[in-house]
Amino acid sequence: MELTEVKIGLKNSVSEMVTEEKTAKAMGSGSLPVYATPAMTCLMEKAATEAVEKLMPEGWTTVGISLHAAHTAATPVGLTVRAEAEVTAVEGRKLVFTVRAYDDKEEIGVGTHERFAVAREKFLAKAAGKVQY
């Protein structure tokens, strides 16, 4: 299976409001009421996922296999965060993205994310095979 529709340079962005539920304090990743790193990385993955999902062949999707990100600035509750993902490499079924996140004032994060194209049913069957009855 080749990902002929996915091209280097393909971009997508998604946004969300920073709420109390998205803070490090609420998510358990820290003690301060600022945008949590897990929330930022999730938004980065969402931007990448949505960039390529509609281009997958019937019965296929992508799964995240790595994410290396730096969270470089704090964002308080009430601001909006935007994550951007850009395809930088297509290596067989592996897709590589540069990901960045911004709040209303500045860049707050940057990294690299990799996703792998999988056949949905085969992937789910393999995962389900881990359950022992």
PDB file of N, CA and C in Angstrom, residues 1-105:
ATOM      1  N   MET A   1       0.846  -1.175   0.000  1.00  0.00           N
ATOM      2  CA  MET A   1       0.000   0.000   0.000  1.00  0.00           C
ATOM      3  C   MET A   1       0.892   1.238   0.000  1.00  0.00           C
ATOM      4  N   GLU A   2       0.605   2.135  -0.929  1.00  0.00           N
ATOM      5  CA  GLU A   2       1.359   3.379  -1.027  1.00  0.00           C
ATOM      6  C   GLU A   2       0.470   4.556  -0.704  1.00  0.00           C
ATOM      7  N   LEU A   3       1.047   5.558  -0.090  1.00  0.00           N
ATOM      8  CA  LEU A   3       0.313   6.766   0.262  1.00  0.00           C
ATOM      9  C   LEU A   3       0.525   7.819  -0.824  1.00  0.00           C
ATOM     10  N   THR A   4       0.008   7.545  -1.997  1.00  0.00           N
ATOM     11  CA  THR A   4       0.256   8.410  -3.146  1.00  0.00           C
ATOM     12  C   THR A   4      -0.423   9.771  -3.037  1.00  0.00           C
ATOM     13  N   GLU A   5      -1.471   9.881  -2.239  1.00  0.00           N
ATOM     14  CA  GLU A   5      -2.201  11.145  -2.104  1.00  0.00           C
ATOM     15  C   GLU A   5      -1.547  12.104  -1.115  1.00  0.00           C
ATOM     16  N   VAL A   6      -0.738  11.579  -0.201  1.00  0.00           N
ATOM     17  CA  VAL A   6      -0.114  12.414   0.823  1.00  0.00           C
ATOM     18  C   VAL A   6       1.184  12.985   0.265  1.00  0.00           C
ATOM     19  N   LYS A   7       1.289  14.305   0.253  1.00  0.00           N
ATOM     20  CA  LYS A   7       2.441  14.982  -0.330  1.00  0.00           C
ATOM     21  C   LYS A   7       3.185  15.810   0.711  1.00  0.00           C
ATOM     22  N   ILE A   8       4.491  15.902   0.539  1.00  0.00           N
ATOM     23  CA  ILE A   8       5.300  16.780   1.376  1.00  0.00           C
ATOM     24  C   ILE A   8       4.775  18.204   1.212  1.00  0.00           C
ATOM     25  N   GLY A   9       4.655  18.895   2.322  1.00  0.00           N
ATOM     26  CA  GLY A   9       4.138  20.266   2.311  1.00  0.00           C
ATOM     27  C   GLY A   9       2.679  20.367   2.693  1.00  0.00           C
ATOM     28  N   LEU A  10       1.974  19.229   2.741  1.00  0.00           N
ATOM     29  CA  LEU A  10       0.568  19.232   3.156  1.00  0.00           C
ATOM     30  C   LEU A  10       0.476  19.767   4.578  1.00  0.00           C
ATOM     31  N   LYS A  11      -0.457  20.708   4.832  1.00  0.00           N
ATOM     32  CA  LYS A  11      -0.577  21.346   6.139  1.00  0.00           C
ATOM     33  C   LYS A  11      -2.008  21.281   6.653  1.00  0.00           C
ATOM     34  N   ASN A  12      -2.114  21.352   7.969  1.00  0.00           N
ATOM     35  CA  ASN A  12      -3.417  21.441   8.625  1.00  0.00           C
ATOM     36  C   ASN A  12      -3.229  22.147   9.958  1.00  0.00           C
ATOM     37  N   SER A  13      -4.275  22.832  10.407  1.00  0.00           N
ATOM     38  CA  SER A  13      -4.223  23.442  11.736  1.00  0.00           C
ATOM     39  C   SER A  13      -5.548  23.244  12.439  1.00  0.00           C
ATOM     40  N   VAL A  14      -5.486  23.166  13.759  1.00  0.00           N
ATOM     41  CA  VAL A  14      -6.663  23.029  14.610  1.00  0.00           C
ATOM     42  C   VAL A  14      -6.461  23.937  15.815  1.00  0.00           C
ATOM     43  N   SER A  15      -7.561  24.351  16.428  1.00  0.00           N
ATOM     44  CA  SER A  15      -7.490  25.271  17.564  1.00  0.00           C
ATOM     45  C   SER A  15      -8.401  24.816  18.678  1.00  0.00           C
ATOM     46  N   GLU A  16      -8.074  25.290  19.891  1.00  0.00           N
ATOM     47  CA  GLU A  16      -8.952  25.083  21.033  1.00  0.00           C
ATOM     48  C   GLU A  16      -8.710  26.184  22.056  1.00  0.00           C
ATOM     49  N   MET A  17      -9.738  26.442  22.840  1.00  0.00           N
ATOM     50  CA  MET A  17      -9.651  27.401  23.930  1.00  0.00           C
ATOM     51  C   MET A  17      -9.009  26.719  25.134  1.00  0.00           C
ATOM     52  N   VAL A  18      -8.151  27.426  25.840  1.00  0.00           N
ATOM     53  CA  VAL A  18      -7.573  26.907  27.071  1.00  0.00           C
ATOM     54  C   VAL A  18      -8.616  27.083  28.176  1.00  0.00           C
ATOM     55  N   THR A  19      -9.086  25.960  28.691  1.00  0.00           N
ATOM     56  CA  THR A  19     -10.059  25.939  29.784  1.00  0.00           C
ATOM     57  C   THR A  19      -9.395  25.358  31.025  1.00  0.00           C
ATOM     58  N   GLU A  20     -10.069  25.458  32.146  1.00  0.00           N
ATOM     59  CA  GLU A  20      -9.540  24.895  33.397  1.00  0.00           C
ATOM     60  C   GLU A  20      -9.215  23.404  33.230  1.00  0.00           C
ATOM     61  N   GLU A  21     -10.049  22.677  32.464  1.00  0.00           N
ATOM     62  CA  GLU A  21      -9.857  21.234  32.268  1.00  0.00           C
ATOM     63  C   GLU A  21      -8.595  20.916  31.477  1.00  0.00           C
ATOM     64  N   LYS A  22      -8.073  21.887  30.743  1.00  0.00           N
ATOM     65  CA  LYS A  22      -6.880  21.682  29.902  1.00  0.00           C
ATOM     66  C   LYS A  22      -5.597  22.157  30.581  1.00  0.00           C
ATOM     67  N   THR A  23      -5.685  22.485  31.869  1.00  0.00           N
ATOM     68  CA  THR A  23      -4.495  22.976  32.566  1.00  0.00           C
ATOM     69  C   THR A  23      -3.660  21.822  33.116  1.00  0.00           C
ATOM     70  N   ALA A  24      -2.386  22.127  33.356  1.00  0.00           N
ATOM     71  CA  ALA A  24      -1.481  21.136  33.941  1.00  0.00           C
ATOM     72  C   ALA A  24      -1.998  20.683  35.305  1.00  0.00           C
ATOM     73  N   LYS A  25      -2.530  21.612  36.068  1.00  0.00           N
ATOM     74  CA  LYS A  25      -3.052  21.274  37.396  1.00  0.00           C
ATOM     75  C   LYS A  25      -4.203  20.273  37.283  1.00  0.00           C
ATOM     76  N   ALA A  26      -5.140  20.514  36.378  1.00  0.00           N
ATOM     77  CA  ALA A  26      -6.304  19.628  36.221  1.00  0.00           C
ATOM     78  C   ALA A  26      -5.929  18.283  35.617  1.00  0.00           C
ATOM     79  N   MET A  27      -4.979  18.283  34.687  1.00  0.00           N
ATOM     80  CA  MET A  27      -4.611  17.045  34.000  1.00  0.00           C
ATOM     81  C   MET A  27      -3.599  16.212  34.779  1.00  0.00           C
ATOM     82  N   GLY A  28      -3.043  16.776  35.841  1.00  0.00           N
ATOM     83  CA  GLY A  28      -2.093  16.035  36.653  1.00  0.00           C
ATOM     84  C   GLY A  28      -0.673  16.029  36.118  1.00  0.00           C
ATOM     85  N   SER A  29      -0.381  16.905  35.153  1.00  0.00           N
ATOM     86  CA  SER A  29       0.976  16.938  34.594  1.00  0.00           C
ATOM     87  C   SER A  29       1.819  18.055  35.212  1.00  0.00           C
ATOM     88  N   GLY A  30       1.266  18.726  36.181  1.00  0.00           N
ATOM     89  CA  GLY A  30       1.951  19.811  36.869  1.00  0.00           C
ATOM     90  C   GLY A  30       1.031  20.401  37.919  1.00  0.00           C
ATOM     91  N   SER A  31       1.474  21.478  38.540  1.00  0.00           N
ATOM     92  CA  SER A  31       0.687  22.058  39.632  1.00  0.00           C
ATOM     93  C   SER A  31       0.148  23.443  39.331  1.00  0.00           C
ATOM     94  N   LEU A  32       0.398  23.946  38.131  1.00  0.00           N
ATOM     95  CA  LEU A  32      -0.011  25.309  37.805  1.00  0.00           C
ATOM     96  C   LEU A  32      -1.218  25.343  36.865  1.00  0.00           C
ATOM     97  N   PRO A  33      -2.024  26.404  36.964  1.00  0.00           N
ATOM     98  CA  PRO A  33      -3.208  26.532  36.112  1.00  0.00           C
ATOM     99  C   PRO A  33      -2.881  27.163  34.748  1.00  0.00           C
ATOM    100  N   VAL A  34      -1.995  26.508  33.993  1.00  0.00           N
ATOM    101  CA  VAL A  34      -1.627  26.929  32.638  1.00  0.00           C
ATOM    102  C   VAL A  34      -1.823  25.735  31.699  1.00  0.00           C
ATOM    103  N   TYR A  35      -1.888  26.014  30.407  1.00  0.00           N
ATOM    104  CA  TYR A  35      -2.110  24.976  29.390  1.00  0.00           C
ATOM    105  C   TYR A  35      -1.123  23.824  29.583  1.00  0.00           C
ATOM    106  N   ALA A  36      -1.656  22.623  29.649  1.00  0.00           N
ATOM    107  CA  ALA A  36      -0.860  21.429  29.923  1.00  0.00           C
ATOM    108  C   ALA A  36      -0.116  20.943  28.682  1.00  0.00           C
ATOM    109  N   THR A  37       1.084  20.444  28.907  1.00  0.00           N
ATOM    110  CA  THR A  37       1.845  19.843  27.815  1.00  0.00           C
ATOM    111  C   THR A  37       1.076  18.687  27.165  1.00  0.00           C
ATOM    112  N   PRO A  38       0.416  17.795  27.922  1.00  0.00           N
ATOM    113  CA  PRO A  38      -0.356  16.742  27.261  1.00  0.00           C
ATOM    114  C   PRO A  38      -1.480  17.290  26.372  1.00  0.00           C
ATOM    115  N   ALA A  39      -2.078  18.399  26.766  1.00  0.00           N
ATOM    116  CA  ALA A  39      -3.117  19.004  25.928  1.00  0.00           C
ATOM    117  C   ALA A  39      -2.506  19.545  24.638  1.00  0.00           C
ATOM    118  N   MET A  40      -1.339  20.178  24.742  1.00  0.00           N
ATOM    119  CA  MET A  40      -0.673  20.721  23.559  1.00  0.00           C
ATOM    120  C   MET A  40      -0.272  19.606  22.597  1.00  0.00           C
ATOM    121  N   THR A  41       0.308  18.529  23.132  1.00  0.00           N
ATOM    122  CA  THR A  41       0.748  17.448  22.243  1.00  0.00           C
ATOM    123  C   THR A  41      -0.445  16.735  21.612  1.00  0.00           C
ATOM    124  N   CYS A  42      -1.536  16.634  22.342  1.00  0.00           N
ATOM    125  CA  CYS A  42      -2.753  16.047  21.767  1.00  0.00           C
ATOM    126  C   CYS A  42      -3.252  16.902  20.605  1.00  0.00           C
ATOM    127  N   LEU A  43      -3.225  18.220  20.778  1.00  0.00           N
ATOM    128  CA  LEU A  43      -3.677  19.112  19.707  1.00  0.00           C
ATOM    129  C   LEU A  43      -2.752  19.005  18.494  1.00  0.00           C
ATOM    130  N   MET A  44      -1.453  18.855  18.737  1.00  0.00           N
ATOM    131  CA  MET A  44      -0.499  18.669  17.635  1.00  0.00           C
ATOM    132  C   MET A  44      -0.815  17.389  16.863  1.00  0.00           C
ATOM    133  N   GLU A  45      -1.068  16.299  17.597  1.00  0.00           N
ATOM    134  CA  GLU A  45      -1.413  15.029  16.940  1.00  0.00           C
ATOM    135  C   GLU A  45      -2.719  15.143  16.172  1.00  0.00           C
ATOM    136  N   LYS A  46      -3.675  15.867  16.731  1.00  0.00           N
ATOM    137  CA  LYS A  46      -4.963  16.051  16.044  1.00  0.00           C
ATOM    138  C   LYS A  46      -4.760  16.778  14.723  1.00  0.00           C
ATOM    139  N   ALA A  47      -3.915  17.796  14.714  1.00  0.00           N
ATOM    140  CA  ALA A  47      -3.649  18.524  13.469  1.00  0.00           C
ATOM    141  C   ALA A  47      -3.056  17.591  12.416  1.00  0.00           C
ATOM    142  N   ALA A  48      -2.125  16.736  12.830  1.00  0.00           N
ATOM    143  CA  ALA A  48      -1.504  15.789  11.898  1.00  0.00           C
ATOM    144  C   ALA A  48      -2.506  14.747  11.418  1.00  0.00           C
ATOM    145  N   THR A  49      -3.264  14.192  12.350  1.00  0.00           N
ATOM    146  CA  THR A  49      -4.257  13.162  12.007  1.00  0.00           C
ATOM    147  C   THR A  49      -5.246  13.689  10.973  1.00  0.00           C
ATOM    148  N   GLU A  50      -5.802  14.854  11.255  1.00  0.00           N
ATOM    149  CA  GLU A  50      -6.808  15.418  10.354  1.00  0.00           C
ATOM    150  C   GLU A  50      -6.222  15.825   9.005  1.00  0.00           C
ATOM    151  N   ALA A  51      -4.920  16.123   8.963  1.00  0.00           N
ATOM    152  CA  ALA A  51      -4.293  16.502   7.692  1.00  0.00           C
ATOM    153  C   ALA A  51      -4.345  15.377   6.678  1.00  0.00           C
ATOM    154  N   VAL A  52      -4.212  14.135   7.157  1.00  0.00           N
ATOM    155  CA  VAL A  52      -4.080  13.008   6.225  1.00  0.00           C
ATOM    156  C   VAL A  52      -5.248  12.028   6.228  1.00  0.00           C
ATOM    157  N   GLU A  53      -6.117  12.095   7.232  1.00  0.00           N
ATOM    158  CA  GLU A  53      -7.187  11.091   7.370  1.00  0.00           C
ATOM    159  C   GLU A  53      -8.033  10.962   6.101  1.00  0.00           C
ATOM    160  N   LYS A  54      -8.424  12.067   5.525  1.00  0.00           N
ATOM    161  CA  LYS A  54      -9.287  12.031   4.337  1.00  0.00           C
ATOM    162  C   LYS A  54      -8.565  11.513   3.090  1.00  0.00           C
ATOM    163  N   LEU A  55      -7.242  11.395   3.157  1.00  0.00           N
ATOM    164  CA  LEU A  55      -6.454  10.916   2.023  1.00  0.00           C
ATOM    165  C   LEU A  55      -6.104   9.437   2.121  1.00  0.00           C
ATOM    166  N   MET A  56      -6.498   8.797   3.219  1.00  0.00           N
ATOM    167  CA  MET A  56      -6.203   7.378   3.404  1.00  0.00           C
ATOM    168  C   MET A  56      -7.096   6.519   2.511  1.00  0.00           C
ATOM    169  N   PRO A  57      -6.556   5.428   1.984  1.00  0.00           N
ATOM    170  CA  PRO A  57      -7.380   4.504   1.211  1.00  0.00           C
ATOM    171  C   PRO A  57      -8.498   3.924   2.088  1.00  0.00           C
ATOM    172  N   GLU A  58      -9.532   3.448   1.473  1.00  0.00           N
ATOM    173  CA  GLU A  58     -10.658   2.830   2.182  1.00  0.00           C
ATOM    174  C   GLU A  58     -10.144   1.746   3.134  1.00  0.00           C
ATOM    175  N   GLY A  59     -10.593   1.817   4.381  1.00  0.00           N
ATOM    176  CA  GLY A  59     -10.213   0.815   5.368  1.00  0.00           C
ATOM    177  C   GLY A  59      -8.887   1.086   6.074  1.00  0.00           C
ATOM    178  N   TRP A  60      -8.254   2.194   5.775  1.00  0.00           N
ATOM    179  CA  TRP A  60      -6.959   2.537   6.363  1.00  0.00           C
ATOM    180  C   TRP A  60      -7.073   3.793   7.216  1.00  0.00           C
ATOM    181  N   THR A  61      -6.180   3.921   8.171  1.00  0.00           N
ATOM    182  CA  THR A  61      -6.069   5.109   9.013  1.00  0.00           C
ATOM    183  C   THR A  61      -4.599   5.250   9.403  1.00  0.00           C
ATOM    184  N   THR A  62      -4.296   6.242  10.237  1.00  0.00           N
ATOM    185  CA  THR A  62      -2.934   6.375  10.744  1.00  0.00           C
ATOM    186  C   THR A  62      -2.952   6.307  12.266  1.00  0.00           C
ATOM    187  N   VAL A  63      -1.846   5.838  12.815  1.00  0.00           N
ATOM    188  CA  VAL A  63      -1.661   5.807  14.262  1.00  0.00           C
ATOM    189  C   VAL A  63      -0.355   6.524  14.578  1.00  0.00           C
ATOM    190  N   GLY A  64      -0.350   7.217  15.709  1.00  0.00           N
ATOM    191  CA  GLY A  64       0.861   7.904  16.127  1.00  0.00           C
ATOM    192  C   GLY A  64       1.893   6.910  16.621  1.00  0.00           C
ATOM    193  N   ILE A  65       3.157   7.083  16.206  1.00  0.00           N
ATOM    194  CA  ILE A  65       4.223   6.184  16.668  1.00  0.00           C
ATOM    195  C   ILE A  65       5.321   6.924  17.423  1.00  0.00           C
ATOM    196  N   SER A  66       5.412   8.234  17.251  1.00  0.00           N
ATOM    197  CA  SER A  66       6.370   8.999  18.049  1.00  0.00           C
ATOM    198  C   SER A  66       5.991  10.471  18.035  1.00  0.00           C
ATOM    199  N   LEU A  67       6.381  11.139  19.102  1.00  0.00           N
ATOM    200  CA  LEU A  67       6.181  12.582  19.205  1.00  0.00           C
ATOM    201  C   LEU A  67       7.300  13.134  20.074  1.00  0.00           C
ATOM    202  N   HIS A  68       8.071  14.038  19.529  1.00  0.00           N
ATOM    203  CA  HIS A  68       9.144  14.707  20.262  1.00  0.00           C
ATOM    204  C   HIS A  68       8.797  16.191  20.226  1.00  0.00           C
ATOM    205  N   ALA A  69       8.451  16.745  21.380  1.00  0.00           N
ATOM    206  CA  ALA A  69       7.999  18.127  21.405  1.00  0.00           C
ATOM    207  C   ALA A  69       8.595  18.885  22.582  1.00  0.00           C
ATOM    208  N   ALA A  70       8.846  20.157  22.356  1.00  0.00           N
ATOM    209  CA  ALA A  70       9.264  21.068  23.415  1.00  0.00           C
ATOM    210  C   ALA A  70       8.117  22.039  23.660  1.00  0.00           C
ATOM    211  N   HIS A  71       7.738  22.183  24.913  1.00  0.00           N
ATOM    212  CA  HIS A  71       6.702  23.148  25.312  1.00  0.00           C
ATOM    213  C   HIS A  71       7.461  24.353  25.853  1.00  0.00           C
ATOM    214  N   THR A  72       7.508  25.429  25.085  1.00  0.00           N
ATOM    215  CA  THR A  72       8.448  26.515  25.338  1.00  0.00           C
ATOM    216  C   THR A  72       7.873  27.760  25.994  1.00  0.00           C
ATOM    217  N   ALA A  73       6.554  27.852  26.112  1.00  0.00           N
ATOM    218  CA  ALA A  73       5.954  29.038  26.742  1.00  0.00           C
ATOM    219  C   ALA A  73       4.618  28.658  27.366  1.00  0.00           C
ATOM    220  N   ALA A  74       4.314  29.317  28.483  1.00  0.00           N
ATOM    221  CA  ALA A  74       3.068  29.049  29.200  1.00  0.00           C
ATOM    222  C   ALA A  74       1.915  29.843  28.603  1.00  0.00           C
ATOM    223  N   THR A  75       0.713  29.240  28.665  1.00  0.00           N
ATOM    224  CA  THR A  75      -0.497  29.887  28.168  1.00  0.00           C
ATOM    225  C   THR A  75      -1.559  29.829  29.256  1.00  0.00           C
ATOM    226  N   PRO A  76      -2.102  30.984  29.653  1.00  0.00           N
ATOM    227  CA  PRO A  76      -3.124  30.992  30.700  1.00  0.00           C
ATOM    228  C   PRO A  76      -4.503  30.607  30.169  1.00  0.00           C
ATOM    229  N   VAL A  77      -5.381  30.264  31.082  1.00  0.00           N
ATOM    230  CA  VAL A  77      -6.780  29.986  30.758  1.00  0.00           C
ATOM    231  C   VAL A  77      -7.374  31.207  30.056  1.00  0.00           C
ATOM    232  N   GLY A  78      -8.191  30.939  29.034  1.00  0.00           N
ATOM    233  CA  GLY A  78      -8.880  32.000  28.317  1.00  0.00           C
ATOM    234  C   GLY A  78      -8.300  32.320  26.958  1.00  0.00           C
ATOM    235  N   LEU A  79      -7.034  31.958  26.723  1.00  0.00           N
ATOM    236  CA  LEU A  79      -6.447  32.179  25.401  1.00  0.00           C
ATOM    237  C   LEU A  79      -6.756  30.992  24.495  1.00  0.00           C
ATOM    238  N   THR A  80      -6.558  31.184  23.219  1.00  0.00           N
ATOM    239  CA  THR A  80      -6.743  30.122  22.228  1.00  0.00           C
ATOM    240  C   THR A  80      -5.380  29.591  21.816  1.00  0.00           C
ATOM    241  N   VAL A  81      -5.302  28.279  21.659  1.00  0.00           N
ATOM    242  CA  VAL A  81      -4.084  27.637  21.160  1.00  0.00           C
ATOM    243  C   VAL A  81      -4.390  27.039  19.792  1.00  0.00           C
ATOM    244  N   ARG A  82      -3.467  27.248  18.854  1.00  0.00           N
ATOM    245  CA  ARG A  82      -3.565  26.694  17.498  1.00  0.00           C
ATOM    246  C   ARG A  82      -2.369  25.790  17.273  1.00  0.00           C
ATOM    247  N   ALA A  83      -2.621  24.580  16.827  1.00  0.00           N
ATOM    248  CA  ALA A  83      -1.540  23.653  16.471  1.00  0.00           C
ATOM    249  C   ALA A  83      -1.528  23.481  14.962  1.00  0.00           C
ATOM    250  N   GLU A  84      -0.332  23.449  14.411  1.00  0.00           N
ATOM    251  CA  GLU A  84      -0.146  23.256  12.978  1.00  0.00           C
ATOM    252  C   GLU A  84       0.717  22.019  12.751  1.00  0.00           C
ATOM    253  N   ALA A  85       0.385  21.279  11.717  1.00  0.00           N
ATOM    254  CA  ALA A  85       1.176  20.110  11.324  1.00  0.00           C
ATOM    255  C   ALA A  85       1.459  20.212   9.828  1.00  0.00           C
ATOM    256  N   GLU A  86       2.694  19.900   9.451  1.00  0.00           N
ATOM    257  CA  GLU A  86       3.097  19.902   8.049  1.00  0.00           C
ATOM    258  C   GLU A  86       3.845  18.618   7.743  1.00  0.00           C
ATOM    259  N   VAL A  87       3.439  17.939   6.686  1.00  0.00           N
ATOM    260  CA  VAL A  87       4.130  16.719   6.261  1.00  0.00           C
ATOM    261  C   VAL A  87       5.506  17.105   5.727  1.00  0.00           C
ATOM    262  N   THR A  88       6.548  16.482   6.301  1.00  0.00           N
ATOM    263  CA  THR A  88       7.905  16.758   5.854  1.00  0.00           C
ATOM    264  C   THR A  88       8.558  15.548   5.183  1.00  0.00           C
ATOM    265  N   ALA A  89       7.952  14.371   5.362  1.00  0.00           N
ATOM    266  CA  ALA A  89       8.488  13.171   4.706  1.00  0.00           C
ATOM    267  C   ALA A  89       7.405  12.105   4.611  1.00  0.00           C
ATOM    268  N   VAL A  90       7.440  11.360   3.520  1.00  0.00           N
ATOM    269  CA  VAL A  90       6.594  10.184   3.330  1.00  0.00           C
ATOM    270  C   VAL A  90       7.547   9.048   3.022  1.00  0.00           C
ATOM    271  N   GLU A  91       7.660   8.108   3.969  1.00  0.00           N
ATOM    272  CA  GLU A  91       8.610   7.002   3.851  1.00  0.00           C
ATOM    273  C   GLU A  91       7.835   5.695   3.886  1.00  0.00           C
ATOM    274  N   GLY A  92       7.338   5.273   2.729  1.00  0.00           N
ATOM    275  CA  GLY A  92       6.472   4.100   2.673  1.00  0.00           C
ATOM    276  C   GLY A  92       5.178   4.424   3.397  1.00  0.00           C
ATOM    277  N   ARG A  93       4.893   3.667   4.469  1.00  0.00           N
ATOM    278  CA  ARG A  93       3.671   3.911   5.236  1.00  0.00           C
ATOM    279  C   ARG A  93       3.891   4.866   6.410  1.00  0.00           C
ATOM    280  N   LYS A  94       5.137   5.309   6.615  1.00  0.00           N
ATOM    281  CA  LYS A  94       5.438   6.242   7.703  1.00  0.00           C
ATOM    282  C   LYS A  94       5.361   7.682   7.203  1.00  0.00           C
ATOM    283  N   LEU A  95       4.676   8.520   7.974  1.00  0.00           N
ATOM    284  CA  LEU A  95       4.548   9.938   7.673  1.00  0.00           C
ATOM    285  C   LEU A  95       5.242  10.731   8.769  1.00  0.00           C
ATOM    286  N   VAL A  96       6.023  11.725   8.370  1.00  0.00           N
ATOM    287  CA  VAL A  96       6.733  12.568   9.322  1.00  0.00           C
ATOM    288  C   VAL A  96       6.200  13.992   9.204  1.00  0.00           C
ATOM    289  N   PHE A  97       5.943  14.605  10.355  1.00  0.00           N
ATOM    290  CA  PHE A  97       5.387  15.952  10.422  1.00  0.00           C
ATOM    291  C   PHE A  97       6.270  16.853  11.274  1.00  0.00           C
ATOM    292  N   THR A  98       6.337  18.122  10.916  1.00  0.00           N
ATOM    293  CA  THR A  98       6.780  19.157  11.834  1.00  0.00           C
ATOM    294  C   THR A  98       5.512  19.696  12.461  1.00  0.00           C
ATOM    295  N   VAL A  99       5.514  19.809  13.786  1.00  0.00           N
ATOM    296  CA  VAL A  99       4.344  20.326  14.492  1.00  0.00           C
ATOM    297  C   VAL A  99       4.754  21.559  15.295  1.00  0.00           C
ATOM    298  N   ARG A 100       3.841  22.517  15.339  1.00  0.00           N
ATOM    299  CA  ARG A 100       4.066  23.757  16.089  1.00  0.00           C
ATOM    300  C   ARG A 100       2.761  24.147  16.765  1.00  0.00           C
ATOM    301  N   ALA A 101       2.892  24.821  17.902  1.00  0.00           N
ATOM    302  CA  ALA A 101       1.712  25.323  18.599  1.00  0.00           C
ATOM    303  C   ALA A 101       1.930  26.795  18.945  1.00  0.00           C
ATOM    304  N   TYR A 102       0.834  27.559  18.872  1.00  0.00           N
ATOM    305  CA  TYR A 102       0.867  28.993  19.128  1.00  0.00           C
ATOM    306  C   TYR A 102      -0.315  29.353  20.018  1.00  0.00           C
ATOM    307  N   ASP A 103      -0.106  30.320  20.906  1.00  0.00           N
ATOM    308  CA  ASP A 103      -1.251  30.915  21.580  1.00  0.00           C
ATOM    309  C   ASP A 103      -1.502  32.274  20.920  1.00  0.00           C
ATOM    310  N   ASP A 104      -2.328  33.081  21.513  1.00  0.00           N
ATOM    311  CA  ASP A 104      -2.672  34.371  20.916  1.00  0.00           C
ATOM    312  C   ASP A 104      -1.494  35.336  20.853  1.00  0.00           C
ATOM    313  N   LYS A 105      -0.405  35.024  21.557  1.00  0.00           N
ATOM    314  CA  LYS A 105       0.734  35.943  21.645  1.00  0.00           C
ATOM    315  C   LYS A 105       2.009  35.441  20.981  1.00  0.00           C
TER     316      LYS A 105
END
